Coordinates of C-alpha atoms and ligand atoms in Angstrom, one line a residue:
M1 CA 14.4 -11.7 20.6
P2 CA 15.4 -8.1 20.3
R3 CA 12.7 -6.0 18.8
R4 CA 13.5 -3.6 16.0
V5 CA 13.3 0.0 17.1
E6 CA 13.7 2.8 14.6
P7 CA 16.5 5.1 16.0
T8 CA 15.2 8.6 16.3
S9 CA 17.6 11.1 14.8
R10 CA 18.3 12.3 18.3
A11 CA 19.2 8.9 19.6
G12 CA 21.2 8.2 16.5
R13 CA 23.2 11.4 17.0
L14 CA 23.8 10.7 20.7
L15 CA 24.9 7.1 20.2
G16 CA 26.8 7.5 17.0
P17 CA 29.5 4.9 16.5
A18 CA 29.2 3.5 20.0
L19 CA 25.9 1.9 19.0
A20 CA 25.6 -1.8 19.6
A21 CA 24.5 -4.0 16.7
L22 CA 21.9 -6.6 17.3
L23 CA 21.5 -9.3 14.9
V24 CA 18.1 -10.5 13.9
L25 CA 19.1 -13.0 11.4
G26 CA 18.6 -16.7 10.6
A27 CA 19.9 -19.6 12.6
A28 CA 23.2 -19.7 10.7
S29 CA 24.3 -16.4 12.1
T30 CA 25.3 -15.7 15.6
A31 CA 23.2 -13.2 17.4
V32 CA 25.3 -10.7 19.3
A33 CA 23.9 -8.3 21.8
E34 CA 26.4 -5.8 23.2
P35 CA 25.9 -5.0 26.8
A36 CA 27.4 -1.5 26.6
A37 CA 24.9 0.7 24.9
P38 CA 22.0 1.5 27.2
E39 CA 20.0 3.3 24.5
K40 CA 18.1 2.0 21.6
P41 CA 20.1 -0.7 19.7
V42 CA 20.3 -0.8 15.9
P43 CA 19.4 -4.3 14.9
L44 CA 20.4 -5.9 11.7
S45 CA 17.4 -7.1 9.7
I46 CA 18.3 -8.2 6.3
V47 CA 15.9 -9.9 3.9
P48 CA 16.7 -12.3 2.3
A49 CA 18.9 -13.6 5.1
P50 CA 22.5 -13.6 4.1
V51 CA 24.7 -16.7 4.2
K52 CA 26.9 -15.2 6.9
A53 CA 26.7 -11.8 8.6
A54 CA 29.1 -11.0 11.5
P55 CA 28.1 -7.7 13.2
K56 CA 30.8 -5.4 14.4
P57 CA 29.5 -4.2 17.8
G58 CA 29.7 -0.5 18.2
V59 CA 30.8 0.1 14.7
T60 CA 28.9 2.3 12.3
Y61 CA 29.8 4.1 9.1
S62 CA 28.3 7.6 8.7
L63 CA 27.4 8.7 5.2
T64 CA 28.0 12.4 4.9
G65 CA 27.9 15.2 2.4
G66 CA 31.5 14.3 1.5
T67 CA 30.9 10.6 0.8
R68 CA 32.0 9.4 -2.6
I69 CA 31.0 6.2 -4.3
H70 CA 34.2 4.6 -5.8
T71 CA 33.7 2.0 -8.5
Q72 CA 35.9 -0.6 -10.1
P73 CA 38.2 1.3 -12.5
G74 CA 37.5 0.4 -16.1
S75 CA 34.1 -1.3 -15.5
R76 CA 31.1 0.4 -17.0
E77 CA 28.8 -2.1 -15.3
A78 CA 30.3 -1.4 -11.8
K79 CA 29.8 2.3 -12.5
Q80 CA 26.2 1.7 -13.4
V81 CA 25.7 -0.1 -10.1
G82 CA 27.3 2.9 -8.4
E83 CA 24.9 5.3 -10.2
Y84 CA 22.0 3.2 -9.2
L85 CA 23.1 3.3 -5.5
A86 CA 23.6 7.0 -5.7
G87 CA 20.1 7.3 -7.3
V88 CA 18.6 5.5 -4.2
L89 CA 20.5 7.6 -1.7
R90 CA 20.5 11.1 -3.1
P91 CA 16.9 12.1 -2.7
S92 CA 16.6 11.3 1.0
T93 CA 20.1 12.3 2.1
G94 CA 20.4 15.3 -0.2
F95 CA 24.1 14.4 -0.6
R96 CA 25.9 14.7 -3.9
L97 CA 27.5 11.3 -3.7
P98 CA 29.7 11.5 -6.8
V99 CA 30.4 8.2 -8.5
V100 CA 34.1 8.1 -9.4
P101 CA 36.4 5.3 -10.6
G102 CA 38.9 4.1 -8.1
A103 CA 39.3 2.2 -4.9
S104 CA 39.5 3.8 -1.5
G105 CA 39.2 2.6 2.1
R106 CA 36.9 5.7 2.6
G107 CA 33.4 6.2 1.3
I108 CA 31.7 3.4 -0.5
S109 CA 33.6 1.2 -2.8
L110 CA 32.1 -1.3 -5.3
L111 CA 34.9 -3.5 -6.5
L112 CA 35.2 -6.5 -8.9
T113 CA 38.5 -7.7 -7.3
G114 CA 39.4 -9.7 -4.3
A115 CA 36.1 -11.4 -3.5
D116 CA 36.0 -14.8 -1.9
H117 CA 35.4 -17.4 -4.6
R118 CA 32.3 -18.6 -2.8
V119 CA 30.4 -15.5 -3.9
G120 CA 30.1 -17.1 -7.4
K121 CA 28.2 -15.2 -10.1
E122 CA 25.7 -13.4 -8.0
G123 CA 27.1 -13.2 -4.5
Y124 CA 29.2 -10.5 -2.8
Q125 CA 31.1 -9.6 0.3
L126 CA 30.3 -6.5 2.2
D127 CA 32.2 -4.8 4.9
V128 CA 31.1 -1.8 6.9
T129 CA 33.8 -0.3 9.0
R130 CA 34.1 3.2 10.6
R131 CA 36.1 4.3 7.5
G132 CA 33.8 3.1 4.8
V133 CA 31.8 0.5 3.1
V134 CA 33.5 -2.0 0.7
I135 CA 31.5 -4.4 -1.5
R136 CA 33.4 -6.9 -3.5
A137 CA 32.0 -9.3 -6.1
R138 CA 33.0 -11.1 -9.2
T139 CA 30.2 -9.6 -11.3
A140 CA 28.2 -6.4 -11.4
A141 CA 25.2 -8.6 -10.5
G142 CA 27.0 -9.4 -7.3
L143 CA 27.7 -5.8 -6.6
F144 CA 24.1 -5.0 -7.2
A145 CA 23.0 -7.7 -4.7
G146 CA 25.5 -6.2 -2.2
V147 CA 24.0 -2.8 -2.7
Q148 CA 20.5 -4.1 -1.8
T149 CA 22.0 -5.4 1.5
L150 CA 23.7 -2.0 2.1
R151 CA 20.3 -0.2 1.8
Q152 CA 19.0 -2.3 4.6
L153 CA 21.9 -1.4 6.9
L154 CA 20.8 2.3 6.6
P155 CA 17.9 3.9 8.4
A156 CA 14.5 3.2 6.7
K157 CA 14.0 6.8 5.9
V158 CA 16.8 6.6 3.4
E159 CA 14.2 5.0 1.1
S160 CA 12.2 8.3 1.0
K161 CA 11.9 10.2 -2.2
T162 CA 12.1 13.5 -0.3
R163 CA 14.9 15.0 1.7
Q164 CA 15.1 13.7 5.3
R165 CA 17.2 14.5 8.3
G166 CA 20.2 12.3 9.1
P167 CA 22.3 10.9 10.6
W168 CA 22.9 8.3 8.0
N169 CA 24.6 5.5 9.9
A170 CA 25.2 2.1 8.3
T171 CA 25.5 -0.7 10.8
G172 CA 29.0 -2.2 11.1
V173 CA 29.0 -5.7 9.7
S174 CA 30.9 -8.2 7.6
V175 CA 28.8 -10.2 5.2
L176 CA 29.5 -13.1 2.9
D177 CA 26.5 -13.9 0.7
Y178 CA 25.4 -15.8 -2.3
P179 CA 22.1 -17.4 -3.6
R180 CA 20.8 -20.9 -3.0
Y181 CA 19.1 -21.0 -6.5
E182 CA 19.8 -19.5 -9.9
H183 CA 16.1 -18.7 -10.6
R184 CA 14.5 -16.3 -8.2
G185 CA 11.5 -15.1 -10.1
A186 CA 8.4 -12.9 -9.9
M187 CA 5.6 -13.2 -12.5
L188 CA 3.3 -10.4 -13.4
D189 CA 0.1 -11.0 -15.4
V190 CA -0.3 -7.9 -17.6
A191 CA -2.9 -9.6 -19.7
R192 CA -6.0 -9.8 -17.4
H193 CA -5.4 -6.2 -16.5
F194 CA -2.9 -4.1 -18.4
F195 CA -0.1 -2.4 -16.4
S196 CA 1.7 0.5 -17.9
V197 CA 5.5 0.6 -18.5
D198 CA 5.9 2.8 -15.4
E199 CA 3.8 0.4 -13.3
V200 CA 6.0 -2.5 -14.3
K201 CA 9.2 -0.5 -13.7
R202 CA 7.9 0.3 -10.2
Y203 CA 7.4 -3.4 -9.6
I204 CA 10.9 -4.2 -11.0
D205 CA 12.4 -1.7 -8.5
Q206 CA 10.4 -3.3 -5.7
I207 CA 11.4 -6.9 -6.4
A208 CA 15.0 -6.0 -7.1
Q209 CA 15.4 -5.1 -3.4
Y210 CA 14.9 -8.7 -2.5
K211 CA 17.5 -10.0 -5.0
V212 CA 14.9 -11.4 -7.4
N213 CA 16.6 -11.9 -10.7
R214 CA 13.8 -13.0 -13.1
L215 CA 10.7 -11.1 -14.2
H216 CA 8.3 -13.4 -16.0
L217 CA 5.8 -11.3 -17.9
H218 CA 2.5 -13.1 -18.8
L219 CA 2.0 -11.1 -21.9
T220 CA -1.0 -12.8 -23.6
D221 CA -4.2 -14.4 -22.4
D222 CA -7.9 -14.7 -23.3
Q223 CA -8.6 -11.1 -22.2
G224 CA -5.7 -9.3 -23.9
W225 CA -2.6 -9.4 -26.1
R226 CA -0.1 -6.9 -24.7
L227 CA 3.0 -7.0 -26.9
E228 CA 3.1 -5.5 -30.4
I229 CA 3.8 -8.1 -33.1
K230 CA 4.6 -6.3 -36.3
S231 CA 3.7 -9.2 -38.6
W232 CA 0.3 -9.6 -36.9
P233 CA -0.7 -6.1 -36.0
N234 CA -4.3 -6.8 -35.1
L235 CA -3.2 -8.8 -32.1
T236 CA -2.7 -5.6 -30.2
K237 CA -4.9 -3.2 -32.2
H238 CA -7.9 -5.4 -31.5
G239 CA -6.7 -8.0 -29.1
G240 CA -5.1 -5.4 -26.7
S241 CA -8.1 -3.1 -26.7
T242 CA -9.8 -4.3 -23.5
E243 CA -9.2 -6.3 -20.3
V244 CA -11.1 -8.0 -17.4
G245 CA -14.1 -5.9 -16.6
G246 CA -14.1 -4.2 -20.0
G247 CA -11.6 -1.4 -19.3
P248 CA -9.5 0.0 -22.1
G249 CA -6.6 -2.5 -21.8
G250 CA -3.4 -1.5 -23.6
F251 CA -0.2 -3.0 -25.0
Y252 CA 3.5 -2.3 -25.2
T253 CA 5.0 -1.2 -28.5
Q254 CA 8.2 -3.1 -29.3
D255 CA 10.1 0.1 -28.4
Q256 CA 8.4 0.3 -25.0
Y257 CA 9.0 -3.3 -24.4
R258 CA 12.7 -3.0 -25.2
D259 CA 12.8 -0.1 -22.7
L260 CA 11.3 -2.4 -20.1
V261 CA 13.7 -5.1 -20.8
A262 CA 16.6 -2.7 -20.5
Y263 CA 15.3 -1.2 -17.3
A264 CA 15.0 -4.7 -15.8
A265 CA 18.6 -5.5 -17.0
S266 CA 19.8 -2.4 -15.2
R267 CA 18.4 -4.0 -12.1
H268 CA 20.1 -7.3 -13.0
I269 CA 16.7 -8.8 -13.7
E270 CA 16.1 -10.9 -16.9
V271 CA 12.7 -10.6 -18.4
I272 CA 11.1 -13.9 -19.4
P273 CA 8.3 -13.2 -21.9
E274 CA 5.4 -15.6 -21.9
I275 CA 3.2 -16.2 -24.9
D276 CA 0.6 -18.6 -23.5
L277 CA -0.2 -21.4 -26.1
P278 CA -2.3 -23.2 -27.2
G279 CA -5.0 -22.3 -24.7
H280 CA -5.5 -18.8 -23.1
T281 CA -5.6 -17.5 -26.7
N282 CA -9.0 -15.9 -27.1
A283 CA -7.5 -12.4 -27.7
A284 CA -5.5 -13.8 -30.6
L285 CA -8.5 -15.9 -31.9
S286 CA -10.7 -12.8 -31.7
S287 CA -8.1 -10.7 -33.7
Y288 CA -7.6 -13.2 -36.6
A289 CA -10.6 -15.3 -37.8
E290 CA -8.2 -17.5 -39.8
L291 CA -6.7 -18.9 -36.5
N292 CA -10.0 -20.5 -35.6
C293 CA -10.9 -24.0 -36.8
D294 CA -14.3 -22.7 -38.0
G295 CA -12.9 -19.5 -39.4
V296 CA -15.1 -17.4 -37.2
A297 CA -13.5 -14.9 -34.8
P298 CA -15.0 -15.0 -31.3
P299 CA -15.8 -11.7 -29.5
L300 CA -13.3 -10.3 -27.1
Y301 CA -13.6 -11.6 -23.6
T302 CA -13.6 -9.6 -20.4
G303 CA -14.6 -12.3 -17.8
I304 CA -12.3 -14.4 -15.6
E305 CA -13.1 -18.0 -16.7
V306 CA -10.2 -20.1 -17.9
G307 CA -9.7 -23.1 -20.2
F308 CA -12.2 -22.3 -23.0
S309 CA -9.9 -21.3 -25.9
S310 CA -7.4 -23.1 -28.1
L311 CA -5.5 -22.4 -31.3
C312 CA -6.5 -24.7 -34.1
I313 CA -4.1 -27.6 -33.9
D314 CA -4.6 -28.9 -37.4
K315 CA -4.3 -25.7 -39.4
D316 CA -0.9 -24.7 -41.0
I317 CA -1.6 -21.0 -40.4
T318 CA -1.4 -21.8 -36.7
Y319 CA 2.3 -22.6 -36.9
K320 CA 3.0 -19.7 -39.3
F321 CA 1.5 -17.5 -36.6
V322 CA 3.4 -19.1 -33.7
D323 CA 6.6 -19.0 -35.7
D324 CA 6.2 -15.3 -36.5
V325 CA 5.3 -14.4 -32.9
L326 CA 8.2 -16.4 -31.4
R327 CA 10.6 -14.9 -33.9
E328 CA 9.7 -11.3 -33.0
V329 CA 9.6 -12.1 -29.3
A330 CA 13.0 -13.8 -29.4
A331 CA 14.5 -10.8 -31.2
L332 CA 13.3 -8.6 -28.3
T333 CA 14.7 -11.0 -25.6
P334 CA 18.4 -10.9 -24.6
G335 CA 17.7 -13.7 -22.1
K336 CA 17.8 -17.4 -22.9
H337 CA 14.2 -18.3 -22.1
L338 CA 10.9 -18.0 -23.8
H339 CA 7.9 -19.1 -21.9
I340 CA 5.2 -20.8 -24.1
G341 CA 2.6 -21.3 -21.4
G342 CA 0.8 -24.6 -22.0
D343 CA -1.5 -24.4 -18.9
E344 CA -5.1 -25.2 -18.7
A345 CA -5.5 -26.2 -22.4
L346 CA -8.8 -27.8 -21.3
V347 CA -10.4 -27.8 -24.7
T348 CA -7.4 -29.3 -26.4
T349 CA -7.1 -33.1 -26.3
D350 CA -3.9 -34.6 -25.0
P351 CA -2.9 -35.9 -28.4
D352 CA -3.5 -32.5 -29.9
F353 CA -1.6 -30.8 -27.1
I354 CA 1.4 -33.0 -27.8
K355 CA 1.1 -32.6 -31.5
F356 CA 1.1 -28.8 -31.0
M357 CA 4.1 -28.8 -28.6
D358 CA 6.0 -31.1 -30.9
K359 CA 5.8 -28.5 -33.6
V360 CA 6.3 -25.5 -31.4
L361 CA 9.2 -26.6 -29.2
P362 CA 11.5 -26.8 -32.3
L363 CA 10.4 -23.2 -33.2
V364 CA 11.6 -22.0 -29.9
R365 CA 15.0 -23.7 -30.5
K366 CA 15.1 -22.4 -34.1
H367 CA 14.9 -18.8 -32.7
G368 CA 17.8 -19.5 -30.4
K369 CA 15.9 -19.8 -27.2
V370 CA 15.2 -22.4 -24.5
A371 CA 11.5 -23.2 -23.7
S372 CA 9.9 -22.6 -20.3
G373 CA 6.3 -23.7 -19.8
W374 CA 3.7 -24.4 -17.1
H375 CA 4.1 -27.9 -15.8
E376 CA 1.5 -29.4 -18.1
F377 CA 3.9 -29.0 -21.0
V378 CA 6.0 -31.9 -19.8
K379 CA 3.2 -34.1 -21.4
A380 CA 5.1 -33.4 -24.6
T381 CA 8.4 -34.6 -23.1
P382 CA 10.4 -31.5 -24.0
D383 CA 14.2 -32.0 -24.0
A384 CA 16.3 -31.7 -20.9
S385 CA 17.0 -28.0 -21.3
A386 CA 13.3 -27.1 -21.1
V387 CA 12.1 -25.5 -17.8
P388 CA 8.8 -26.8 -16.4
Q389 CA 7.2 -24.4 -13.9
F390 CA 5.3 -26.4 -11.3
W391 CA 2.1 -24.6 -10.1
G392 CA 0.3 -27.6 -8.6
T393 CA -1.6 -27.6 -5.3
K394 CA -0.3 -31.1 -4.2
T395 CA 3.1 -32.2 -3.1
V396 CA 2.9 -35.4 -5.1
A397 CA 3.7 -34.7 -8.8
A398 CA 4.9 -37.9 -10.6
D399 CA 5.1 -35.9 -13.9
M400 CA 7.7 -33.5 -12.3
V401 CA 9.7 -36.4 -10.9
A402 CA 9.7 -38.1 -14.3
A403 CA 10.7 -34.9 -16.0
A404 CA 13.6 -34.4 -13.5
A405 CA 14.7 -38.0 -14.3
R406 CA 14.9 -36.9 -17.9
G407 CA 17.1 -34.0 -16.9
N408 CA 14.7 -31.1 -16.7
R409 CA 15.3 -28.7 -13.9
I410 CA 12.1 -27.3 -12.4
V411 CA 10.9 -23.9 -11.2
L412 CA 8.6 -24.1 -8.2
S413 CA 5.5 -22.0 -8.0
P414 CA 3.2 -24.1 -5.9
A415 CA -0.2 -22.3 -6.0
T416 CA -0.8 -22.9 -2.3
K417 CA 2.4 -21.2 -1.3
A418 CA 3.8 -18.9 -4.0
Y419 CA 0.6 -17.5 -5.7
L420 CA 0.5 -13.9 -4.7
D421 CA -3.0 -13.5 -6.1
M422 CA -4.4 -15.8 -3.4
K423 CA -6.3 -14.0 -0.6
Y424 CA -4.4 -13.7 2.7
D425 CA -7.6 -14.6 4.6
E426 CA -11.4 -14.4 4.3
N427 CA -11.3 -10.7 4.8
T428 CA -9.0 -9.9 1.9
K429 CA -11.0 -7.9 -0.7
L430 CA -8.6 -8.5 -3.6
G431 CA -7.5 -11.8 -5.1
L432 CA -8.8 -15.3 -5.6
K433 CA -9.1 -18.3 -3.3
W434 CA -9.2 -21.4 -5.5
A435 CA -5.9 -22.6 -4.0
G436 CA -6.8 -21.6 -0.5
Y437 CA -5.9 -18.6 1.7
T438 CA -2.2 -17.9 2.0
D439 CA -1.0 -15.8 4.8
V440 CA 2.6 -14.8 5.2
E441 CA 3.6 -17.8 7.2
D442 CA 2.1 -20.2 4.6
A443 CA 4.0 -18.4 1.9
Y444 CA 7.3 -18.7 3.9
D445 CA 7.1 -22.1 5.5
W446 CA 8.1 -24.6 2.8
N447 CA 11.3 -25.9 1.6
P448 CA 11.7 -25.7 -2.2
G449 CA 14.4 -28.3 -2.1
A450 CA 12.2 -30.9 -0.5
Y451 CA 8.7 -29.8 -1.4
V452 CA 7.6 -32.1 -4.2
Q453 CA 7.8 -35.7 -3.0
D454 CA 10.8 -37.6 -4.5
L455 CA 11.9 -34.6 -6.5
P456 CA 15.6 -34.2 -5.7
E457 CA 17.0 -30.8 -4.6
S458 CA 19.3 -30.9 -7.5
A459 CA 16.3 -30.9 -9.9
V460 CA 15.1 -27.6 -8.5
R461 CA 16.2 -24.6 -10.5
G462 CA 14.5 -22.1 -8.2
V463 CA 11.3 -20.5 -7.2
E464 CA 8.9 -18.0 -8.7
A465 CA 6.0 -16.0 -7.2
P466 CA 3.2 -15.5 -9.8
L467 CA 0.9 -12.6 -9.5
W468 CA -2.3 -13.1 -11.6
S469 CA -4.3 -9.9 -12.2
E470 CA -7.9 -10.9 -12.6
T471 CA -8.7 -8.7 -9.6
L472 CA -5.9 -6.2 -9.7
T473 CA -6.0 -3.0 -11.6
N474 CA -3.2 -0.7 -10.4
S475 CA 0.2 -0.6 -8.5
A476 CA -1.4 -0.2 -5.1
E477 CA -3.3 -3.4 -5.6
V478 CA -0.3 -5.3 -6.9
E479 CA 1.7 -4.1 -3.9
Y480 CA -1.0 -5.1 -1.5
M481 CA -0.9 -8.7 -2.7
A482 CA 2.9 -8.9 -3.2
F483 CA 4.0 -7.4 0.0
P484 CA 4.9 -9.0 2.4
R485 CA 4.7 -12.4 0.6
L486 CA 7.0 -11.7 -2.3
P487 CA 10.0 -11.1 0.1
A488 CA 9.1 -14.5 1.7
I489 CA 9.4 -16.3 -1.6
A490 CA 12.5 -14.3 -2.5
E491 CA 14.1 -15.4 0.7
L492 CA 13.3 -19.1 -0.1
G493 CA 15.1 -18.5 -3.4
W494 CA 18.1 -16.8 -2.0
S495 CA 18.9 -17.8 1.6
P496 CA 20.4 -21.1 2.7
W497 CA 17.9 -23.5 4.3
S498 CA 19.9 -23.3 7.5
T499 CA 18.7 -19.8 8.0
H500 CA 15.0 -20.7 7.7
D501 CA 13.1 -19.7 10.8
W502 CA 9.7 -18.2 10.8
A503 CA 10.1 -16.5 14.2
K504 CA 13.2 -14.7 13.1
F505 CA 11.9 -14.1 9.6
K506 CA 8.8 -12.2 10.8
E507 CA 11.0 -9.9 12.9
R508 CA 13.2 -9.2 9.9
L509 CA 10.1 -8.7 7.8
A510 CA 8.7 -6.3 10.4
A511 CA 11.8 -4.1 9.8
Q512 CA 10.8 -3.8 6.1
G513 CA 7.6 -2.1 7.0
P514 CA 9.1 1.4 7.6
R515 CA 11.1 1.0 4.4
W516 CA 7.9 0.3 2.4
K517 CA 6.2 3.2 4.1
A518 CA 9.1 5.5 3.1
Q519 CA 8.9 4.1 -0.5
G520 CA 5.1 4.5 -0.6
V521 CA 4.6 0.7 -1.1
N522 CA 1.0 -0.2 -0.2
F523 CA 1.8 -3.4 1.8
Y524 CA -0.7 -5.6 3.6
P525 CA -0.1 -5.2 7.4
S526 CA -0.5 -8.9 8.2
P527 CA -1.3 -9.5 11.9
Q528 CA 1.2 -12.4 11.7
V529 CA 4.1 -9.8 11.5
P530 CA 5.1 -7.8 14.6
W531 CA 5.2 -4.4 12.7
K532 CA 6.7 -1.6 14.7
Ligands
LIG601 C1 -4.5 -20.5 -12.9 S1 -1.8 -21.1 -12.8 C2 -3.9 -20.0 -14.1 C3 -4.2 -18.7 -14.5 C4 -5.1 -17.9 -13.6 C5 -4.7 -18.3 -12.1 C6 -5.4 -17.5 -11.1 C7 -1.9 -21.1 -14.3 C8 -0.7 -21.6 -15.0 N1 -3.0 -20.7 -14.8 O1 -4.7 -18.6 -15.8 O2 -4.9 -16.6 -13.8 O3 -4.9 -19.7 -12.0 O4 -5.0 -17.8 -9.8

């Protein structure tokens, strides 16, 4: 196995285009080691592993002060992807990198024509030759995915926010790539601890690198209500005023939230808002006494217990409340899905839970959206369009198999694999351990298409990595739990199973370390990964 070695700028200059490419990819790709170059090879280390990547031994494209980014004439979206790429490359290279409409064999071209039909809605083709880089896709989302791959063909220091020395050689390669699953999600709990708009944007930029296309925001819970609802203003005024541990909490105004959604969209990520119902609602119950069965508002809660709160199932005002909230949230959501929670409603009886969901599911539909929910919500047999999110700790889940038989397609977030808030091992200071320790290999080594017994691959919509924030208070802590496990889950969502190989994955992951260092990402240096 070739080890990844960062080319020093001197070695890079000396070797230039004669550099051999070494492929450190999954089993589907052919590893090629050119004998010629005696000096440090530049390996190819792409996460998530592409469907096909054929290296061009000895070929590199050098980004220079004269490089232009050409984008599909007439496409505003392609131009936006070009501007995004320029935004990534300009600070470190110091190059101007003008983004201009057109197609050219030279420089970097982002084109919406001529892509192989296999790329589908989110895939791309990428070619790096001596003359230039050409990315072709059928959509801007595909171009954006191709841009993420291109970043990883350039030296890690390109990720720096300050000017670095070149050379800026991209490894010669021909890539054909597209995702295994349509849903490749990350979830951030902004309720237990509040995260500012800038902190969430930072996370969006980090997950976008790994071709994640959904950000599920857990906006409400016992400890806080984080999204302004104009018809129920006390939800945030009172209900957003604290968090776990008693800190000041916070919330997003609707304008701030719109800005977040637009920022995510500019990274081809759809925000899925979650309003957790009917449990996990202490912040709402504390904000409006009338939502409580006994009419008495409980105090705000800053601990980390779960399962003690419930909306009052038999009060009409409950459904007026839910209707108002879902209407406002739907209006802020360009995506199709609203997540209505449904987990751990431990003080709601099953008949009450079903009665509640039977009233709430039609409200989601009325506001033009499709319901997602934690797996418990299948108790209410939602229609086939609904998306159950499996978070169990077992691989036997008869309720998921039954839901699949009714037509529901499931998102997998098994807590023992995909929960980014689980500690890596007994020494991890942050996080919880109720689902067990989860080191990087645990997070990586499972097949979403064959994980739940008797659940057919065709019933799997995708994967999602939840990050609950009981113990996390800032971006550095979020990053420590998410990296390097989030890229593992992202790869399970994107890469064909034929590329799955822990020994190769950990090498490719190791190559991300210098990128995270250049970006200032506070990753956990797991001893399982051969960091360089
Ligand atoms: C379970 S998983 C929860 C959350 C907690 C999490 C902590 C799920 C749907 N509910 O309320 O934050 O465990 O790991």
